[in-house]
mmCIF file of C-alpha atoms in Angstrom:
data_model
loop_
_atom_site.group_PDB
_atom_site.id
_atom_site.type_symbol
_atom_site.label_atom_id
_atom_site.label_comp_id
_atom_site.label_asym_id
_atom_site.label_seq_id
_atom_site.Cartn_x
_atom_site.Cartn_y
_atom_site.Cartn_z
ATOM 1 C CA UNK A 1 0.057 0.008 -0.017
ATOM 2 C CA UNK A 2 2.756 2.322 0.711
ATOM 3 C CA UNK A 3 4.784 1.839 -2.645
ATOM 4 C CA UNK A 4 4.963 5.481 -3.139
ATOM 5 C CA UNK A 5 6.559 6.230 -0.117
ATOM 6 C CA UNK A 6 9.928 5.859 -1.353
ATOM 7 C CA UNK A 7 9.462 8.505 -4.072
ATOM 8 C CA UNK A 8 8.061 10.804 -1.574
ATOM 9 C CA UNK A 9 11.354 10.838 0.345
ATOM 10 C CA UNK A 10 12.733 12.821 -2.436
ATOM 11 C CA UNK A 11 10.042 15.802 -1.637
ATOM 12 C CA UNK A 12 11.179 15.951 1.748
ATOM 13 C CA UNK A 13 14.033 17.874 0.772
ATOM 14 C CA UNK A 14 11.351 20.498 -0.282
ATOM 15 C CA UNK A 15 9.936 20.496 3.213
ATOM 16 C CA UNK A 16 10.386 23.735 5.100
ATOM 17 C CA UNK A 17 9.715 24.207 8.737
ATOM 18 C CA UNK A 18 9.916 27.375 10.620
ATOM 19 C CA UNK A 19 8.778 27.880 14.415
ATOM 20 C CA UNK A 20 7.968 31.113 16.053
ATOM 21 C CA UNK A 21 7.006 30.478 19.825
ATOM 22 C CA UNK A 22 4.077 32.962 20.483
ATOM 23 C CA UNK A 23 2.811 34.349 23.775
ATOM 24 C CA UNK A 24 -0.870 34.817 24.270
ATOM 25 C CA UNK A 25 -0.747 38.292 23.252
ATOM 26 C CA UNK A 26 1.653 37.776 20.182
ATOM 27 C CA UNK A 27 0.853 38.692 16.616
ATOM 28 C CA UNK A 28 2.382 36.472 13.640
ATOM 29 C CA UNK A 29 2.088 36.274 10.151
ATOM 30 C CA UNK A 30 1.961 33.322 7.904
ATOM 31 C CA UNK A 31 3.084 34.387 4.619
ATOM 32 C CA UNK A 32 2.990 30.621 3.454
ATOM 33 C CA UNK A 33 -0.630 30.755 3.695
ATOM 34 C CA UNK A 34 -1.116 33.374 0.790
ATOM 35 C CA UNK A 35 -0.881 31.055 -2.102
ATOM 36 C CA UNK A 36 -3.257 28.625 -0.927
ATOM 37 C CA UNK A 37 -6.551 28.330 -2.954
ATOM 38 C CA UNK A 38 -8.455 28.179 0.133
ATOM 39 C CA UNK A 39 -7.646 28.184 3.812
ATOM 40 C CA UNK A 40 -9.297 26.185 6.451
ATOM 41 C CA UNK A 41 -9.276 26.049 10.455
ATOM 42 C CA UNK A 42 -9.065 23.166 12.756
ATOM 43 C CA UNK A 43 -9.712 23.442 16.425
ATOM 44 C CA UNK A 44 -8.385 20.428 18.683
ATOM 45 C CA UNK A 45 -8.204 19.612 22.206
ATOM 46 C CA UNK A 46 -4.566 20.922 22.527
ATOM 47 C CA UNK A 47 -3.546 22.479 19.149
ATOM 48 C CA UNK A 48 -5.050 24.436 16.554
ATOM 49 C CA UNK A 49 -4.133 25.236 12.842
ATOM 50 C CA UNK A 50 -4.890 27.183 9.896
ATOM 51 C CA UNK A 51 -4.160 25.041 6.671
ATOM 52 C CA UNK A 52 -4.516 24.844 2.841
ATOM 53 C CA UNK A 53 -3.179 23.753 -0.375
ATOM 54 C CA UNK A 54 -2.383 25.089 -3.992
ATOM 55 C CA UNK A 55 -1.277 22.893 -7.040
ATOM 56 C CA UNK A 56 0.998 20.273 -5.659
ATOM 57 C CA UNK A 57 1.693 21.787 -2.187
ATOM 58 C CA UNK A 58 0.036 21.444 1.214
ATOM 59 C CA UNK A 59 0.570 24.188 3.914
ATOM 60 C CA UNK A 60 -0.072 23.904 7.699
ATOM 61 C CA UNK A 61 0.294 26.903 10.004
ATOM 62 C CA UNK A 62 0.023 25.886 13.763
ATOM 63 C CA UNK A 63 -1.121 28.670 16.219
ATOM 64 C CA UNK A 64 -1.775 26.810 19.447
ATOM 65 C CA UNK A 65 0.198 25.985 21.682
ATOM 66 C CA UNK A 66 2.937 27.895 19.654
ATOM 67 C CA UNK A 67 3.253 29.155 16.167
ATOM 68 C CA UNK A 68 4.951 27.071 13.445
ATOM 69 C CA UNK A 69 4.774 26.435 9.674
ATOM 70 C CA UNK A 70 5.317 23.303 7.781
ATOM 71 C CA UNK A 71 4.584 22.846 3.973
ATOM 72 C CA UNK A 72 5.441 20.112 1.632
ATOM 73 C CA UNK A 73 5.181 19.045 -2.128
ATOM 74 C CA UNK A 74 3.090 16.005 -3.083
ATOM 75 C CA UNK A 75 3.314 13.842 -6.173
ATOM 76 C CA UNK A 76 0.076 15.095 -7.773
ATOM 77 C CA UNK A 77 -2.338 17.944 -8.061
ATOM 78 C CA UNK A 78 -4.028 18.459 -4.628
ATOM 79 C CA UNK A 79 -7.908 17.957 -4.474
ATOM 80 C CA UNK A 80 -8.690 18.365 -0.847
ATOM 81 C CA UNK A 81 -7.172 18.374 2.561
ATOM 82 C CA UNK A 82 -8.092 17.725 6.152
ATOM 83 C CA UNK A 83 -6.313 18.103 9.611
ATOM 84 C CA UNK A 84 -6.202 16.294 12.763
ATOM 85 C CA UNK A 85 -4.321 16.836 16.194
ATOM 86 C CA UNK A 86 -0.871 16.492 14.245
ATOM 87 C CA UNK A 87 -1.437 15.498 10.814
ATOM 88 C CA UNK A 88 -2.355 17.123 7.727
ATOM 89 C CA UNK A 89 -3.844 14.774 5.030
ATOM 90 C CA UNK A 90 -4.305 15.673 1.245
ATOM 91 C CA UNK A 91 -6.086 13.727 -1.510
ATOM 92 C CA UNK A 92 -4.161 14.049 -4.760
ATOM 93 C CA UNK A 93 -4.626 12.942 -8.194
ATOM 94 C CA UNK A 94 -2.078 10.790 -10.015
ATOM 95 C CA UNK A 95 -3.950 9.931 -13.424
ATOM 96 C CA UNK A 96 -7.473 9.352 -14.865
ATOM 97 C CA UNK A 97 -9.457 7.988 -11.692
ATOM 98 C CA UNK A 98 -6.124 7.303 -9.923
ATOM 99 C CA UNK A 99 -5.718 9.122 -6.551
ATOM 100 C CA UNK A 100 -3.111 9.042 -3.819
ATOM 101 C CA UNK A 101 -2.855 10.184 -0.100
ATOM 102 C CA UNK A 102 -0.400 12.287 1.566
ATOM 103 C CA UNK A 103 -0.079 12.523 5.266
ATOM 104 C CA UNK A 104 2.249 15.291 6.749
ATOM 105 C CA UNK A 105 2.941 15.006 10.472
ATOM 106 C CA UNK A 106 3.514 18.575 11.383
ATOM 107 C CA UNK A 107 5.445 17.758 14.479
ATOM 108 C CA UNK A 108 8.106 15.536 12.833
ATOM 109 C CA UNK A 109 8.076 16.954 9.345
ATOM 110 C CA UNK A 110 7.667 13.283 7.902
ATOM 111 C CA UNK A 111 5.607 13.025 4.841
ATOM 112 C CA UNK A 112 4.186 9.703 3.656
ATOM 113 C CA UNK A 113 2.466 9.020 0.410
ATOM 114 C CA UNK A 114 0.501 6.164 -0.871
ATOM 115 C CA UNK A 115 -1.726 5.018 -3.800
ATOM 116 C CA UNK A 116 -5.271 4.465 -2.496
ATOM 117 C CA UNK A 117 -7.799 3.895 -5.292
ATOM 118 C CA UNK A 118 -8.003 3.653 -9.111
ATOM 119 C CA UNK A 119 -10.768 2.773 -11.347
ATOM 120 C CA UNK A 120 -13.455 4.696 -9.439
ATOM 121 C CA UNK A 121 -15.085 8.018 -9.408
ATOM 122 C CA UNK A 122 -14.246 10.196 -6.344
ATOM 123 C CA UNK A 123 -16.016 13.208 -5.055
ATOM 124 C CA UNK A 124 -13.299 15.727 -4.776
ATOM 125 C CA UNK A 125 -14.767 18.033 -2.216
ATOM 126 C CA UNK A 126 -13.689 16.451 0.919
ATOM 127 C CA UNK A 127 -11.399 13.785 2.446
ATOM 128 C CA UNK A 128 -10.995 12.676 6.152
ATOM 129 C CA UNK A 129 -7.989 10.940 7.976
ATOM 130 C CA UNK A 130 -7.955 9.360 11.325
ATOM 131 C CA UNK A 131 -5.889 6.696 13.046
ATOM 132 C CA UNK A 132 -3.978 5.907 9.841
ATOM 133 C CA UNK A 133 -7.347 5.282 7.816
ATOM 134 C CA UNK A 134 -7.986 7.670 4.663
ATOM 135 C CA UNK A 135 -11.686 8.186 4.001
ATOM 136 C CA UNK A 136 -13.010 9.203 0.519
ATOM 137 C CA UNK A 137 -16.465 9.642 -1.039
ATOM 138 C CA UNK A 138 -16.896 7.356 -4.008
ATOM 139 C CA UNK A 139 -19.863 7.693 -6.476
ATOM 140 C CA UNK A 140 -21.121 4.580 -8.307
ATOM 141 C CA UNK A 141 -24.325 4.450 -10.566
ATOM 142 C CA UNK A 142 -25.565 7.644 -8.978
ATOM 143 C CA UNK A 143 -24.943 6.578 -5.362
ATOM 144 C CA UNK A 144 -22.375 8.107 -3.151
ATOM 145 C CA UNK A 145 -20.728 6.098 -0.194
ATOM 146 C CA UNK A 146 -17.496 6.182 1.764
ATOM 147 C CA UNK A 147 -14.446 3.996 1.318
ATOM 148 C CA UNK A 148 -11.854 3.857 4.111
ATOM 149 C CA UNK A 149 -8.230 2.943 3.162
ATOM 150 C CA UNK A 150 -6.081 1.570 6.012
ATOM 151 C CA UNK A 151 -2.489 0.536 5.601
ATOM 152 C CA UNK A 152 -3.522 -3.164 4.875
ATOM 153 C CA UNK A 153 -7.169 -3.010 4.681
ATOM 154 C CA UNK A 154 -10.057 -1.307 2.700
ATOM 155 C CA UNK A 155 -13.498 -0.752 4.339
ATOM 156 C CA UNK A 156 -16.837 0.216 2.784
ATOM 157 C CA UNK A 157 -19.379 2.423 4.656
ATOM 158 C CA UNK A 158 -22.756 2.558 3.109
ATOM 159 C CA UNK A 159 -25.178 4.985 5.181
ATOM 160 C CA UNK A 160 -28.820 5.398 5.000
ATOM 161 C CA UNK A 161 -28.484 8.345 2.504
ATOM 162 C CA UNK A 162 -25.976 9.341 0.040
ATOM 163 C CA UNK A 163 -22.895 10.864 1.587
ATOM 164 C CA UNK A 164 -22.218 14.580 0.675
ATOM 165 C CA UNK A 165 -19.279 15.572 3.060
ATOM 166 C CA UNK A 166 -16.529 14.042 5.086
ATOM 167 C CA UNK A 167 -14.673 15.872 7.974
ATOM 168 C CA UNK A 168 -12.501 15.559 10.896
ATOM 169 C CA UNK A 169 -13.272 16.503 14.389
ATOM 170 C CA UNK A 170 -11.179 15.730 17.676
ATOM 171 C CA UNK A 171 -9.069 13.452 15.548
ATOM 172 C CA UNK A 172 -11.880 11.237 14.446
ATOM 173 C CA UNK A 173 -13.559 10.903 10.912
ATOM 174 C CA UNK A 174 -17.288 11.646 10.301
ATOM 175 C CA UNK A 175 -19.591 11.575 7.269
ATOM 176 C CA UNK A 176 -22.699 13.816 6.739
ATOM 177 C CA UNK A 177 -25.190 12.440 4.345
ATOM 178 C CA UNK A 178 -27.909 14.244 2.162
ATOM 179 C CA UNK A 179 -30.588 13.688 4.836
ATOM 180 C CA UNK A 180 -28.388 15.671 7.130
ATOM 181 C CA UNK A 181 -27.426 12.870 9.591
ATOM 182 C CA UNK A 182 -23.785 12.663 10.843
ATOM 183 C CA UNK A 183 -21.996 9.268 11.415
ATOM 184 C CA UNK A 184 -18.661 8.469 12.976
ATOM 185 C CA UNK A 185 -16.496 6.056 10.934
ATOM 186 C CA UNK A 186 -13.746 3.623 11.879
ATOM 187 C CA UNK A 187 -12.115 0.674 10.789
ATOM 188 C CA UNK A 188 -15.293 -0.650 9.225
ATOM 189 C CA UNK A 189 -17.627 0.575 11.884
ATOM 190 C CA UNK A 190 -20.273 3.287 11.950
ATOM 191 C CA UNK A 191 -22.171 4.949 14.501
ATOM 192 C CA UNK A 192 -24.893 7.462 14.190
ATOM 193 C CA UNK A 193 -24.110 10.870 15.898
ATOM 194 C CA UNK A 194 -26.727 13.431 15.391
ATOM 195 C CA UNK A 195 -28.785 15.343 12.709
ATOM 196 C CA UNK A 196 -27.760 18.690 11.385
ATOM 197 C CA UNK A 197 -30.804 21.096 11.507
ATOM 198 C CA UNK A 198 -30.171 22.666 8.073
ATOM 199 C CA UNK A 199 -28.627 21.863 4.688
ATOM 200 C CA UNK A 200 -25.475 23.152 3.423
ATOM 201 C CA UNK A 201 -21.777 22.623 4.236
ATOM 202 C CA UNK A 202 -20.616 22.428 7.585
ATOM 203 C CA UNK A 203 -17.153 23.693 9.148
ATOM 204 C CA UNK A 204 -15.383 22.822 12.149
ATOM 205 C CA UNK A 205 -16.956 24.037 15.364
ATOM 206 C CA UNK A 206 -14.271 22.973 17.873
ATOM 207 C CA UNK A 207 -14.030 19.572 19.791
ATOM 208 C CA UNK A 208 -17.386 17.859 19.526
ATOM 209 C CA UNK A 209 -19.089 20.502 17.653
ATOM 210 C CA UNK A 210 -19.540 21.532 13.951
ATOM 211 C CA UNK A 211 -21.128 24.950 12.479
ATOM 212 C CA UNK A 212 -23.830 25.066 9.967
ATOM 213 C CA UNK A 213 -24.559 27.532 7.274
ATOM 214 C CA UNK A 214 -27.873 28.043 9.122
ATOM 215 C CA UNK A 215 -25.489 29.769 11.959
ATOM 216 C CA UNK A 216 -26.008 27.001 14.558
ATOM 217 C CA UNK A 217 -23.394 25.060 16.506
ATOM 218 C CA UNK A 218 -24.391 21.428 16.798
ATOM 219 C CA UNK A 219 -23.143 18.977 19.119
ATOM 220 C CA UNK A 220 -21.975 15.719 17.630
ATOM 221 C CA UNK A 221 -23.450 13.952 20.694
ATOM 222 C CA UNK A 222 -27.028 15.787 19.973
ATOM 223 C CA UNK A 223 -28.277 19.259 20.818
ATOM 224 C CA UNK A 224 -27.849 22.613 18.905
ATOM 225 C CA UNK A 225 -27.181 26.127 19.793
ATOM 226 C CA UNK A 226 -28.290 29.083 17.524
ATOM 227 C CA UNK A 227 -25.543 31.582 17.434
ATOM 228 C CA UNK A 228 -26.370 33.882 14.564
ATOM 229 C CA UNK A 229 -22.911 34.893 13.684
ATOM 230 C CA UNK A 230 -20.790 34.317 10.553
ATOM 231 C CA UNK A 231 -18.458 31.830 12.356
ATOM 232 C CA UNK A 232 -18.527 30.308 15.642
ATOM 233 C CA UNK A 233 -16.898 27.426 17.767
ATOM 234 C CA UNK A 234 -16.978 25.801 21.147
ATOM 235 C CA UNK A 235 -13.983 25.836 23.671
ATOM 236 C CA UNK A 236 -14.192 24.419 27.101
ATOM 237 C CA UNK A 237 -17.931 25.200 27.264
ATOM 238 C CA UNK A 238 -17.497 28.912 26.120
ATOM 239 C CA UNK A 239 -18.803 30.131 22.653
ATOM 240 C CA UNK A 240 -16.187 32.206 20.533
ATOM 241 C CA UNK A 241 -17.937 34.029 17.761
ATOM 242 C CA UNK A 242 -16.770 36.082 14.726
ATOM 243 C CA UNK A 243 -18.820 38.231 12.338
ATOM 244 C CA UNK A 244 -15.722 39.451 10.666
ATOM 245 C CA UNK A 245 -13.887 38.096 7.516
ATOM 246 C CA UNK A 246 -11.433 36.150 9.842
ATOM 247 C CA UNK A 247 -11.120 32.665 10.392
ATOM 248 C CA UNK A 248 -11.043 31.471 13.947
ATOM 249 C CA UNK A 249 -9.293 28.459 15.624
ATOM 250 C CA UNK A 250 -8.848 27.636 19.341
ATOM 251 C CA UNK A 251 -7.338 25.024 21.777
ATOM 252 C CA UNK A 252 -6.283 24.777 25.182
ATOM 253 C CA UNK A 253 -7.855 28.130 26.387
ATOM 254 C CA UNK A 254 -6.043 30.124 23.566
ATOM 255 C CA UNK A 255 -7.983 31.802 20.674
ATOM 256 C CA UNK A 256 -6.623 32.658 17.214
ATOM 257 C CA UNK A 257 -7.905 34.976 14.468
ATOM 258 C CA UNK A 258 -6.473 35.000 10.867
ATOM 259 C CA UNK A 259 -6.760 38.192 8.856
ATOM 260 C CA UNK A 260 -6.919 38.511 5.303
ATOM 261 C CA UNK A 261 -3.165 39.355 4.854
ATOM 262 C CA UNK A 262 -2.539 36.033 6.900
ATOM 263 C CA UNK A 263 -1.493 38.057 10.183
ATOM 264 C CA UNK A 264 -2.768 36.170 13.036
ATOM 265 C CA UNK A 265 -3.634 37.459 16.771
ATOM 266 C CA UNK A 266 -3.180 34.804 19.299
ATOM 267 C CA UNK A 267 -4.684 35.514 22.572
ATOM 268 C CA UNK A 268 -6.209 34.124 25.862
ATOM 269 C CA UNK A 269 -9.714 32.925 25.425
ATOM 270 C CA UNK A 270 -10.822 35.376 27.912
ATOM 271 C CA UNK A 271 -9.682 38.271 25.729
ATOM 272 C CA UNK A 272 -11.646 39.394 23.006
ATOM 273 C CA UNK A 273 -9.772 40.422 19.797
ATOM 274 C CA UNK A 274 -10.646 43.793 18.809
ATOM 275 C CA UNK A 275 -12.119 43.110 15.359
ATOM 276 C CA UNK A 276 -13.451 39.643 15.768
ATOM 277 C CA UNK A 277 -17.002 41.128 15.859
ATOM 278 C CA UNK A 278 -19.978 39.671 17.869
ATOM 279 C CA UNK A 279 -23.229 39.103 16.214
ATOM 280 C CA UNK A 280 -26.555 40.326 17.426
ATOM 281 C CA UNK A 281 -28.888 37.306 18.056
ATOM 282 C CA UNK A 282 -30.706 36.607 15.077
ATOM 283 C CA UNK A 283 -28.377 37.659 12.295
ATOM 284 C CA UNK A 284 -29.290 36.323 8.852
ATOM 285 C CA UNK A 285 -26.921 34.995 6.397
ATOM 286 C CA UNK A 286 -27.241 36.439 2.688
ATOM 287 C CA UNK A 287 -28.853 33.107 1.530
ATOM 288 C CA UNK A 288 -30.400 30.733 4.062
ATOM 289 C CA UNK A 289 -30.084 27.221 3.141
ATOM 290 C CA UNK A 290 -33.263 25.077 3.885
ATOM 291 C CA UNK A 291 -33.833 21.523 3.710
ATOM 292 C CA UNK A 292 -36.485 20.386 1.265
ATOM 293 C CA UNK A 293 -39.967 20.476 2.731
ATOM 294 C CA UNK A 294 -39.266 22.915 5.703
ATOM 295 C CA UNK A 295 -42.082 25.110 6.603
ATOM 296 C CA UNK A 296 -42.688 28.738 7.410
ATOM 297 C CA UNK A 297 -43.259 27.671 10.934
ATOM 298 C CA UNK A 298 -39.927 25.911 11.474
ATOM 299 C CA UNK A 299 -37.868 28.641 10.121
ATOM 300 C CA UNK A 300 -39.746 30.967 12.473
ATOM 301 C CA UNK A 301 -39.103 28.765 15.392
ATOM 302 C CA UNK A 302 -35.341 28.943 14.575
ATOM 303 C CA UNK A 303 -35.240 32.751 14.005
ATOM 304 C CA UNK A 304 -37.548 34.325 16.750
ATOM 305 C CA UNK A 305 -38.821 37.579 15.343
ATOM 306 C CA UNK A 306 -38.100 36.940 11.714
ATOM 307 C CA UNK A 307 -40.441 38.044 8.950
ATOM 308 C CA UNK A 308 -40.803 35.994 5.900
ATOM 309 C CA UNK A 309 -42.261 37.208 2.399
ATOM 310 C CA UNK A 310 -42.817 35.432 -0.839
ATOM 311 C CA UNK A 311 -41.783 36.538 -4.166
ATOM 312 C CA UNK A 312 -44.749 38.668 -4.526
ATOM 313 C CA UNK A 313 -43.775 40.517 -1.318
ATOM 314 C CA UNK A 314 -46.766 39.027 0.736
ATOM 315 C CA UNK A 315 -45.860 37.921 4.338
ATOM 316 C CA UNK A 316 -45.818 34.243 4.749
ATOM 317 C CA UNK A 317 -47.529 32.921 7.734
ATOM 318 C CA UNK A 318 -47.805 29.040 6.899
ATOM 319 C CA UNK A 319 -46.896 26.434 4.346
ATOM 320 C CA UNK A 320 -43.526 25.215 2.793
ATOM 321 C CA UNK A 321 -40.538 27.594 1.895
ATOM 322 C CA UNK A 322 -39.544 27.992 -1.597
ATOM 323 C CA UNK A 323 -36.367 28.977 -3.257
ATOM 324 C CA UNK A 324 -36.874 32.767 -3.905
ATOM 325 C CA UNK A 325 -38.758 33.481 -0.838
ATOM 326 C CA UNK A 326 -37.067 35.982 1.480
ATOM 327 C CA UNK A 327 -36.572 36.970 5.058
ATOM 328 C CA UNK A 328 -36.162 40.109 7.103
ATOM 329 C CA UNK A 329 -34.659 39.949 10.832
ATOM 330 C CA UNK A 330 -33.003 42.946 12.768
ATOM 331 C CA UNK A 331 -32.783 44.947 9.456
ATOM 332 C CA UNK A 332 -30.890 42.395 7.504
ATOM 333 C CA UNK A 333 -32.461 40.647 4.517
ATOM 334 C CA UNK A 334 -31.616 37.152 3.350
ATOM 335 C CA UNK A 335 -33.015 34.750 0.325
ATOM 336 C CA UNK A 336 -34.175 31.374 0.883
ATOM 337 C CA UNK A 337 -32.715 28.531 -1.003
ATOM 338 C CA UNK A 338 -34.516 25.223 -0.542
ATOM 339 C CA UNK A 339 -32.355 22.221 -1.425
ATOM 340 C CA UNK A 340 -33.269 20.786 -4.821
ATOM 341 C CA UNK A 341 -36.014 23.465 -5.390
ATOM 342 C CA UNK A 342 -34.546 25.508 -8.335
ATOM 343 C CA UNK A 343 -37.713 26.832 -9.840
ATOM 344 C CA UNK A 344 -39.189 27.867 -6.549
ATOM 345 C CA UNK A 345 -42.058 25.765 -6.213
ATOM 346 C CA UNK A 346 -41.071 24.161 -3.033
ATOM 347 C CA UNK A 347 -41.094 20.622 -4.582
ATOM 348 C CA UNK A 348 -38.233 18.779 -6.390
ATOM 349 C CA UNK A 349 -39.547 17.851 -9.966
ATOM 350 C CA UNK A 350 -38.160 17.064 -13.166
ATOM 351 C CA UNK A 351 -38.532 20.666 -14.152
ATOM 352 C CA UNK A 352 -35.699 21.564 -11.650
ATOM 353 C CA UNK A 353 -33.627 18.766 -13.460
ATOM 354 C CA UNK A 354 -34.293 20.295 -16.856
ATOM 355 C CA UNK A 355 -33.499 23.772 -15.531
ATOM 356 C CA UNK A 356 -30.316 22.687 -14.077
ATOM 357 C CA UNK A 357 -29.425 20.797 -17.218
ATOM 358 C CA UNK A 358 -29.950 24.084 -19.333
ATOM 359 C CA UNK A 359 -27.867 26.153 -16.978
ATOM 360 C CA UNK A 360 -24.846 23.592 -17.511
ATOM 361 C CA UNK A 361 -25.131 24.292 -21.253
ATOM 362 C CA UNK A 362 -25.452 28.219 -20.599
ATOM 363 C CA UNK A 363 -29.090 28.396 -22.011
ATOM 364 C CA UNK A 364 -30.368 29.411 -18.488
ATOM 365 C CA UNK A 365 -28.635 31.483 -16.002
ATOM 366 C CA UNK A 366 -29.294 30.722 -12.285
ATOM 367 C CA UNK A 367 -29.546 33.574 -9.689
ATOM 368 C CA UNK A 368 -27.562 33.116 -6.358
ATOM 369 C CA UNK A 369 -30.323 31.457 -4.535
ATOM 370 C CA UNK A 370 -31.117 29.297 -7.321
ATOM 371 C CA UNK A 371 -27.434 27.995 -7.586
ATOM 372 C CA UNK A 372 -27.365 27.308 -3.846
ATOM 373 C CA UNK A 373 -30.588 25.238 -4.420
ATOM 374 C CA UNK A 374 -29.000 23.394 -7.108
ATOM 375 C CA UNK A 375 -25.759 22.518 -5.151
ATOM 376 C CA UNK A 376 -27.225 19.312 -3.954
ATOM 377 C CA UNK A 377 -23.835 17.942 -2.383
ATOM 378 C CA UNK A 378 -23.099 21.465 -1.008
ATOM 379 C CA UNK A 379 -19.488 21.560 -2.237
ATOM 380 C CA UNK A 380 -19.621 25.120 -3.715
ATOM 381 C CA UNK A 381 -19.854 24.094 -7.202
ATOM 382 C CA UNK A 382 -22.786 22.962 -9.516
ATOM 383 C CA UNK A 383 -21.840 20.195 -11.812
ATOM 384 C CA UNK A 384 -22.773 16.605 -13.077
ATOM 385 C CA UNK A 385 -22.730 15.236 -9.453
ATOM 386 C CA UNK A 386 -25.564 17.569 -8.297
ATOM 387 C CA UNK A 387 -27.265 16.657 -11.474
ATOM 388 C CA UNK A 388 -27.377 13.038 -10.466
ATOM 389 C CA UNK A 389 -28.240 13.861 -6.883
ATOM 390 C CA UNK A 390 -31.235 16.131 -8.170
ATOM 391 C CA UNK A 391 -32.543 13.440 -10.742
ATOM 392 C CA UNK A 392 -32.703 10.984 -7.712
ATOM 393 C CA UNK A 393 -34.556 13.406 -5.602
ATOM 394 C CA UNK A 394 -37.010 14.093 -8.302
ATOM 395 C CA UNK A 395 -37.851 10.468 -9.188
#
C-alpha cells in the first residue's frame, strides 16, 4: 500500500519548517498561506491550525500551543485536505480515476504518500483522515458512499442516504449524508451521532461541535445552539463568535484569528480580539439554505422575530418554503434557497432537473439562491454530481 513512500522521500528535501513561539498576546504572520486556494481552520483539544493547499503543495500553520509553519510538495495535484491534532492529509490525483493520499506529520515533518484508489469516481470536495485510515466519497451508479483505506485493509461504509461531506473532528472521522445525518466512521464500523438542522456545508466548530450555514453550533452527541454569527466554535464550554472575515481557531484556552493578509492574533480565550466582531442574536446569512420540505413555522421557530415574504412580497404565515422567498430580521435581509427546489415551487421535480441541465449548457442563467438550491452536495460548485443527486430526488 505504501509503494509511493520511497518516491515521496525525495520531496522531503522541499519540506520547510519554521517555528516562532508565541505568547498569548503575540501577533504572527503566515505568508506561506497566501498562495493557498482556500484556507481552513481546525480546533483540537490541545492544538489549533490554519491550513490549505495550492497545486501540488500543502501548508499547515499551527497557532496553538505555539506558532509554526510546515509545507510540503506531494506527487500530484491536490484536490482536498483535512487536519487532525498533528497530521495534515491531502487527497491528490495521479491520473485518470487514480488517486493518492499524502500525510504530513506537522510535529516531525515526515511526509508519507501512498496510492489509495483507481478505477472509481471520487468526489473531490472532501477527505478525512483518522487513526491511519484515509476516507473518500465514492460515486457509483449515482450513489455516493465512503471507502476507508487503512494500511492493510479497505473498508466500505454505506449509510442510510448518499454521503455529501467528510470531515475530521477531535481527530475522529465523520460523514454527513444528504438527509443531514452525521455518522462516525472507523475501521469498518459506523455509529450515528446526530442530525444537522439545516442543509449546506458544515465547518469545524471545535472539539465535539460543527457549525452550519444556518448559523448553528451542533453538538456531535446531540443538541444545537443557534449562534447567529458568521463563524463560531465551542471551547471548554464557551462560545467564540466572529462576524468579521477572519477565520478562527482555538485550543487549550487560547484563541487565534486569521486576517486576510494572513497575520494572526493569538490571545487568551478570556480576551476578545478587537475586530473579531460579535453578532446580534438573529443575524441572517445572505442566503439561508433550507432542507426540502421545511415549513414557514419551522424557520420562524428557529429565528424568533423573523418576517418571511414570498416572491410577490406578501407576508408568509404558513406552508412550505420556496427558493426565492426572502426574510428580514434585525434589519438584515436574506434570500431562501431550498435544496433541490431550483424553480421555486417548494417541490423537487423534473422541471428542476431540466432547469439545471439548461444552466449547465449556458442556455439558462441561475440566480444566487437558485445556484445554492442546485448545489445538492454542498461542495460550492454546481456540476454533474449535483445533477445526478437532483435527478434521484425528483424521481
